[in-house]
Amino acid sequence: MASREHELSALPQTSDPPRGRLSQLLARLISPYLHGEPRGPVPEVLGRLIYPFVRGEAPKPQQATGFYTDTTVCIGCKACEVACKQWNQLPSDGFNWSGNSYDNTNELSATTWRHVKFIEQFSEQTSNVLAPMGTVSDESPLNRWLMMSDHCKHCLAAPCHQACPTGAIIQNEFENVYIQADICNGCSSCIAACPFGVITRSEMGGHSHKCTLCYDRQRDGLEPACAKACPTQSIHFGPVEELREQASKRVDQLHERGVPQAYLYGDVPSETYSAMHSFYLLVDRPSVYGLPDAPFNPWLHMMGDYVRSVAGGLVAIAVLLVVVFLLKP
Amino acid sequence: MHANSSSQHASTKPPLPEQGGQIGYENTTVTKVPGWHGIIAWDALLNGMAMGLFLAAAVSELAAPAVFIGVAKVAYPVALVLLLVDLVLLVLDLGDPLRFHHMLRVFKPSSPMSLGTWCLTIFSLPLTAAAALSVLAKLGWDFERARLLAVVVGLLPGFGAAAYKGVLLSTNAQPGWKDARWLGGYLTNSALLMGCAELLVLSAVMRQTQAIAILRTAFIVLLILNMIPLGLLFANLRTIHAQLYTRGQQWRVGALIAVGALIPLGLILLNGGLLSISVAVIFLLADSWLVRSVYVKIPHTSPLEVRSGE
Ligand code: SF4
């Protein structure tokens, strides 16, 4: 698997045509490197140096797309996980019994972009009787499975995107958050920034990877592999506006049918966080699913932190200046 | 209420999880830890030492050229060496060091890492010039105006290169780090303190009595002043430290940090000799390193409850 990964990443890739005179010139300069032709050390070094500076034509903006994941119909079959691994040719993570229900995937990472979570909520006395969905309430003992297929939230104002110093992370024409693997240099800022623990750095190559929302498939007019594979339509893919409508209808429906705790997570912005282009229908507190109860965008603090940082330095400089002026002969 | 009971499993006796399994997701840390380990503590130290030394030397030299010109001319080359070591560490810490220059394909003020890289890169130019011209001056080729110009040009990017580091390590979603509102204030302030200390050592080595007298006073004031942002920083981190460490551990580290600050204070107050200055500065640097490592360790440390459950 590993070697196949290397092979694939070494294949020449077609990219958008260079934008502007300068980029055209640079592209011509390193054309053997760009087109994977045989080359000596000088073109190789030149290519590596210049490549990141060649700009491509930006694609025309399209309708914003995303995922709406209805966790109440998820059956935990992990078809989405498999489809994701397969389509994106992600390497295996090995196999470990986690001891946590049927969840042996454990977490999202550079090599796992879909993660089905299992939450067993059973009371001791009635552990053999499965109550139907509708009977769940706070007083009665819970007897249910919660399952949720987790992935990148494609935040509208994404901390990973704000943190990225190379411009590798972009918001593409579908308003999805996308990491350009050929640009990322593995600085890890995005890992530190993501409040959902979605991104990690791959051991292989040292770059960050995460769900692309099947950018390649979308560009070819296909729906993402996970949504395609989901047998219960727990994963809905489409224009975000439509998804929001669909989701709120489903919440109303569930409320009518006696699931008053159903709600949407991430469909609209909160005071501390932007809307997410992939949002969820949940029936318990977010933290039960391993999501932050109140996600917070760290960038809300950045300006203040800069002010304190600069002030700390300026005060010290002022003190030094005063001492020098007072004591100099 | 949401007891993810394991009683179901108890009857069937499943094999034990291989590596400390966790039932449910309630108490798990959601965020992932970036691979920023010891290298980053050293980087934060060297960053402060390099930029601090340059800024302290430049400010002193510009304010009182007659007193500081000699020691400043030695300080710039030293600062350059420190900066180069720091840059090497930064590059090595990347997942793909050969792509370091990708940082320079965009300028993104929203990213402290981007702002910092640009400041460091731009700053390295006037610093190199100032260092080279200082060395040339020693060799007899004196381009005094050009050297001073380089020093002045270096002030702003040098300050930026010192100021971004704390913001980078506090603008993120990591437990503890996300609450460290005063990290930047502390680090930048501490950079100037360390810079002043280094300049003091250099003056002592070069027997510049006037410079020593001024810098001793500045050092004492700055050291006391630095306690304020340090105290505020630790106030920010109180909650997370309580989750990660026992009271005993917290007291021990706190005492160590306090002693590490009091020893140099006492030494410099008592004696202005080369030996006592050098020892004081070594203690100060060790103390500064300790604070930085304690900070960098936070997201890598698992909370007490989790550990006791193992
Ligand atoms: S969930 Fe994390 S990785 Fe995904 S867009 Fe938001 S911040 Fe970025």
PDB file of N, CA, C and O in Angstrom, chain A residues 6-40:
ATOM      1  N   HIS A   6       3.410   6.093  -2.973  1.00  0.00           N
ATOM      2  CA  HIS A   6       4.546   6.840  -3.509  1.00  0.00           C
ATOM      3  C   HIS A   6       4.473   6.932  -5.021  1.00  0.00           C
ATOM      4  O   HIS A   6       4.707   7.980  -5.603  1.00  0.00           O
ATOM      5  N   GLU A   7       4.124   5.800  -5.627  1.00  0.00           N
ATOM      6  CA  GLU A   7       3.995   5.762  -7.075  1.00  0.00           C
ATOM      7  C   GLU A   7       3.011   6.834  -7.533  1.00  0.00           C
ATOM      8  O   GLU A   7       3.282   7.604  -8.427  1.00  0.00           O
ATOM      9  N   LEU A   8       1.865   6.844  -6.866  1.00  0.00           N
ATOM     10  CA  LEU A   8       0.811   7.749  -7.292  1.00  0.00           C
ATOM     11  C   LEU A   8       1.220   9.197  -7.159  1.00  0.00           C
ATOM     12  O   LEU A   8       0.981  10.010  -8.045  1.00  0.00           O
ATOM     13  N   SER A   9       1.866   9.500  -6.039  1.00  0.00           N
ATOM     14  CA  SER A   9       2.209  10.905  -5.848  1.00  0.00           C
ATOM     15  C   SER A   9       3.299  11.333  -6.812  1.00  0.00           C
ATOM     16  O   SER A   9       3.503  12.522  -7.045  1.00  0.00           O
ATOM     17  N   ALA A  10       4.000  10.351  -7.382  1.00  0.00           N
ATOM     18  CA  ALA A  10       5.062  10.706  -8.314  1.00  0.00           C
ATOM     19  C   ALA A  10       4.534  10.917  -9.729  1.00  0.00           C
ATOM     20  O   ALA A  10       5.238  11.439 -10.583  1.00  0.00           O
ATOM     21  N   LEU A  11       3.298  10.500  -9.978  1.00  0.00           N
ATOM     22  CA  LEU A  11       2.748  10.659 -11.324  1.00  0.00           C
ATOM     23  C   LEU A  11       2.605  12.139 -11.660  1.00  0.00           C
ATOM     24  O   LEU A  11       2.301  12.947 -10.793  1.00  0.00           O
ATOM     25  N   PRO A  12       2.829  12.488 -12.939  1.00  0.00           N
ATOM     26  CA  PRO A  12       2.644  13.900 -13.300  1.00  0.00           C
ATOM     27  C   PRO A  12       1.177  14.280 -13.142  1.00  0.00           C
ATOM     28  O   PRO A  12       0.291  13.480 -13.397  1.00  0.00           O
ATOM     29  N   GLN A  13       0.926  15.475 -12.686  1.00  0.00           N
ATOM     30  CA  GLN A  13      -0.447  15.904 -12.499  1.00  0.00           C
ATOM     31  C   GLN A  13      -0.739  17.071 -13.411  1.00  0.00           C
ATOM     32  O   GLN A  13       0.090  17.949 -13.582  1.00  0.00           O
ATOM     33  N   THR A  14      -1.920  17.070 -13.979  1.00  0.00           N
ATOM     34  CA  THR A  14      -2.293  18.231 -14.765  1.00  0.00           C
ATOM     35  C   THR A  14      -2.833  19.265 -13.796  1.00  0.00           C
ATOM     36  O   THR A  14      -3.473  18.932 -12.817  1.00  0.00           O
ATOM     37  N   SER A  15      -2.518  20.512 -14.053  1.00  0.00           N
ATOM     38  CA  SER A  15      -3.057  21.533 -13.168  1.00  0.00           C
ATOM     39  C   SER A  15      -3.598  22.680 -14.018  1.00  0.00           C
ATOM     40  O   SER A  15      -3.426  22.710 -15.232  1.00  0.00           O
ATOM     41  N   ASP A  16      -4.227  23.614 -13.323  1.00  0.00           N
ATOM     42  CA  ASP A  16      -4.806  24.735 -14.045  1.00  0.00           C
ATOM     43  C   ASP A  16      -3.704  25.506 -14.760  1.00  0.00           C
ATOM     44  O   ASP A  16      -2.580  25.586 -14.278  1.00  0.00           O
ATOM     45  N   PRO A  17      -4.017  26.114 -15.920  1.00  0.00           N
ATOM     46  CA  PRO A  17      -2.986  26.843 -16.668  1.00  0.00           C
ATOM     47  C   PRO A  17      -2.455  28.010 -15.846  1.00  0.00           C
ATOM     48  O   PRO A  17      -3.182  28.574 -15.030  1.00  0.00           O
ATOM     49  N   PRO A  18      -1.163  28.360 -16.049  1.00  0.00           N
ATOM     50  CA  PRO A  18      -0.578  29.445 -15.265  1.00  0.00           C
ATOM     51  C   PRO A  18      -1.311  30.757 -15.515  1.00  0.00           C
ATOM     52  O   PRO A  18      -1.806  31.025 -16.606  1.00  0.00           O
ATOM     53  N   ARG A  19      -1.357  31.564 -14.453  1.00  0.00           N
ATOM     54  CA  ARG A  19      -2.066  32.835 -14.539  1.00  0.00           C
ATOM     55  C   ARG A  19      -1.058  33.973 -14.635  1.00  0.00           C
ATOM     56  O   ARG A  19      -0.130  34.045 -13.835  1.00  0.00           O
ATOM     57  N   GLY A  20      -1.233  34.840 -15.596  1.00  0.00           N
ATOM     58  CA  GLY A  20      -0.391  36.034 -15.698  1.00  0.00           C
ATOM     59  C   GLY A  20       0.943  35.768 -16.365  1.00  0.00           C
ATOM     60  O   GLY A  20       1.404  34.631 -16.453  1.00  0.00           O
ATOM     61  N   ARG A  21       1.584  36.843 -16.846  1.00  0.00           N
ATOM     62  CA  ARG A  21       2.846  36.751 -17.564  1.00  0.00           C
ATOM     63  C   ARG A  21       3.934  36.064 -16.743  1.00  0.00           C
ATOM     64  O   ARG A  21       4.604  35.167 -17.206  1.00  0.00           O
ATOM     65  N   LEU A  22       4.071  36.516 -15.483  1.00  0.00           N
ATOM     66  CA  LEU A  22       5.166  36.040 -14.645  1.00  0.00           C
ATOM     67  C   LEU A  22       5.068  34.532 -14.448  1.00  0.00           C
ATOM     68  O   LEU A  22       6.043  33.801 -14.619  1.00  0.00           O
ATOM     69  N   SER A  23       3.856  34.072 -14.145  1.00  0.00           N
ATOM     70  CA  SER A  23       3.675  32.652 -13.920  1.00  0.00           C
ATOM     71  C   SER A  23       3.950  31.855 -15.190  1.00  0.00           C
ATOM     72  O   SER A  23       4.529  30.776 -15.156  1.00  0.00           O
ATOM     73  N   GLN A  24       3.526  32.420 -16.343  1.00  0.00           N
ATOM     74  CA  GLN A  24       3.793  31.731 -17.613  1.00  0.00           C
ATOM     75  C   GLN A  24       5.283  31.582 -17.825  1.00  0.00           C
ATOM     76  O   GLN A  24       5.779  30.520 -18.212  1.00  0.00           O
ATOM     77  N   LEU A  25       5.990  32.657 -17.518  1.00  0.00           N
ATOM     78  CA  LEU A  25       7.441  32.663 -17.694  1.00  0.00           C
ATOM     79  C   LEU A  25       8.081  31.628 -16.772  1.00  0.00           C
ATOM     80  O   LEU A  25       8.900  30.809 -17.197  1.00  0.00           O
ATOM     81  N   LEU A  26       7.668  31.648 -15.510  1.00  0.00           N
ATOM     82  CA  LEU A  26       8.227  30.702 -14.532  1.00  0.00           C
ATOM     83  C   LEU A  26       7.915  29.272 -14.951  1.00  0.00           C
ATOM     84  O   LEU A  26       8.771  28.387 -14.877  1.00  0.00           O
ATOM     85  N   ALA A  27       6.679  29.067 -15.424  1.00  0.00           N
ATOM     86  CA  ALA A  27       6.279  27.722 -15.822  1.00  0.00           C
ATOM     87  C   ALA A  27       7.135  27.237 -16.978  1.00  0.00           C
ATOM     88  O   ALA A  27       7.538  26.072 -17.023  1.00  0.00           O
ATOM     89  N   ARG A  28       7.441  28.136 -17.918  1.00  0.00           N
ATOM     90  CA  ARG A  28       8.263  27.735 -19.052  1.00  0.00           C
ATOM     91  C   ARG A  28       9.675  27.381 -18.573  1.00  0.00           C
ATOM     92  O   ARG A  28      10.285  26.433 -19.026  1.00  0.00           O
ATOM     93  N   LEU A  29      10.144  28.168 -17.600  1.00  0.00           N
ATOM     94  CA  LEU A  29      11.485  27.978 -17.060  1.00  0.00           C
ATOM     95  C   LEU A  29      11.654  26.582 -16.461  1.00  0.00           C
ATOM     96  O   LEU A  29      12.718  25.977 -16.543  1.00  0.00           O
ATOM     97  N   ILE A  30      10.613  26.089 -15.830  1.00  0.00           N
ATOM     98  CA  ILE A  30      10.748  24.798 -15.147  1.00  0.00           C
ATOM     99  C   ILE A  30       9.878  23.739 -15.809  1.00  0.00           C
ATOM    100  O   ILE A  30       9.428  22.784 -15.179  1.00  0.00           O
ATOM    101  N   SER A  31       9.679  23.899 -17.117  1.00  0.00           N
ATOM    102  CA  SER A  31       8.757  22.983 -17.788  1.00  0.00           C
ATOM    103  C   SER A  31       9.154  21.504 -17.659  1.00  0.00           C
ATOM    104  O   SER A  31       8.280  20.661 -17.477  1.00  0.00           O
ATOM    105  N   PRO A  32      10.458  21.137 -17.727  1.00  0.00           N
ATOM    106  CA  PRO A  32      10.757  19.701 -17.538  1.00  0.00           C
ATOM    107  C   PRO A  32      10.284  19.206 -16.176  1.00  0.00           C
ATOM    108  O   PRO A  32       9.768  18.097 -16.048  1.00  0.00           O
ATOM    109  N   TYR A  33      10.440  20.041 -15.154  1.00  0.00           N
ATOM    110  CA  TYR A  33      10.020  19.649 -13.806  1.00  0.00           C
ATOM    111  C   TYR A  33       8.499  19.503 -13.757  1.00  0.00           C
ATOM    112  O   TYR A  33       7.968  18.550 -13.204  1.00  0.00           O
ATOM    113  N   LEU A  34       7.821  20.452 -14.363  1.00  0.00           N
ATOM    114  CA  LEU A  34       6.355  20.447 -14.325  1.00  0.00           C
ATOM    115  C   LEU A  34       5.770  19.235 -15.033  1.00  0.00           C
ATOM    116  O   LEU A  34       4.765  18.692 -14.618  1.00  0.00           O
ATOM    117  N   HIS A  35       6.417  18.827 -16.121  1.00  0.00           N
ATOM    118  CA  HIS A  35       5.841  17.756 -16.916  1.00  0.00           C
ATOM    119  C   HIS A  35       6.490  16.415 -16.656  1.00  0.00           C
ATOM    120  O   HIS A  35       6.311  15.476 -17.420  1.00  0.00           O
ATOM    121  N   GLY A  36       7.262  16.359 -15.586  1.00  0.00           N
ATOM    122  CA  GLY A  36       7.832  15.078 -15.188  1.00  0.00           C
ATOM    123  C   GLY A  36       8.767  14.471 -16.207  1.00  0.00           C
ATOM    124  O   GLY A  36       8.903  13.253 -16.286  1.00  0.00           O
ATOM    125  N   GLU A  37       9.409  15.327 -17.026  1.00  0.00           N
ATOM    126  CA  GLU A  37      10.364  14.792 -17.996  1.00  0.00           C
ATOM    127  C   GLU A  37      11.669  14.477 -17.286  1.00  0.00           C
ATOM    128  O   GLU A  37      11.951  15.026 -16.226  1.00  0.00           O
ATOM    129  N   PRO A  38      12.478  13.586 -17.883  1.00  0.00           N
ATOM    130  CA  PRO A  38      13.768  13.288 -17.250  1.00  0.00           C
ATOM    131  C   PRO A  38      14.591  14.559 -17.126  1.00  0.00           C
ATOM    132  O   PRO A  38      14.568  15.412 -18.013  1.00  0.00           O
ATOM    133  N   ARG A  39      15.293  14.694 -16.001  1.00  0.00           N
ATOM    134  CA  ARG A  39      15.996  15.956 -15.771  1.00  0.00           C
ATOM    135  C   ARG A  39      17.219  15.735 -14.905  1.00  0.00           C
ATOM    136  O   ARG A  39      17.285  14.780 -14.130  1.00  0.00           O
ATOM    137  N   GLY A  40      18.155  16.646 -15.014  1.00  0.00           N
ATOM    138  CA  GLY A  40      19.368  16.575 -14.205  1.00  0.00           C
ATOM    139  C   GLY A  40      19.190  17.325 -12.902  1.00  0.00           C
ATOM    140  O   GLY A  40      18.101  17.804 -12.620  1.00  0.00           O
TER     141      GLY A  40
END
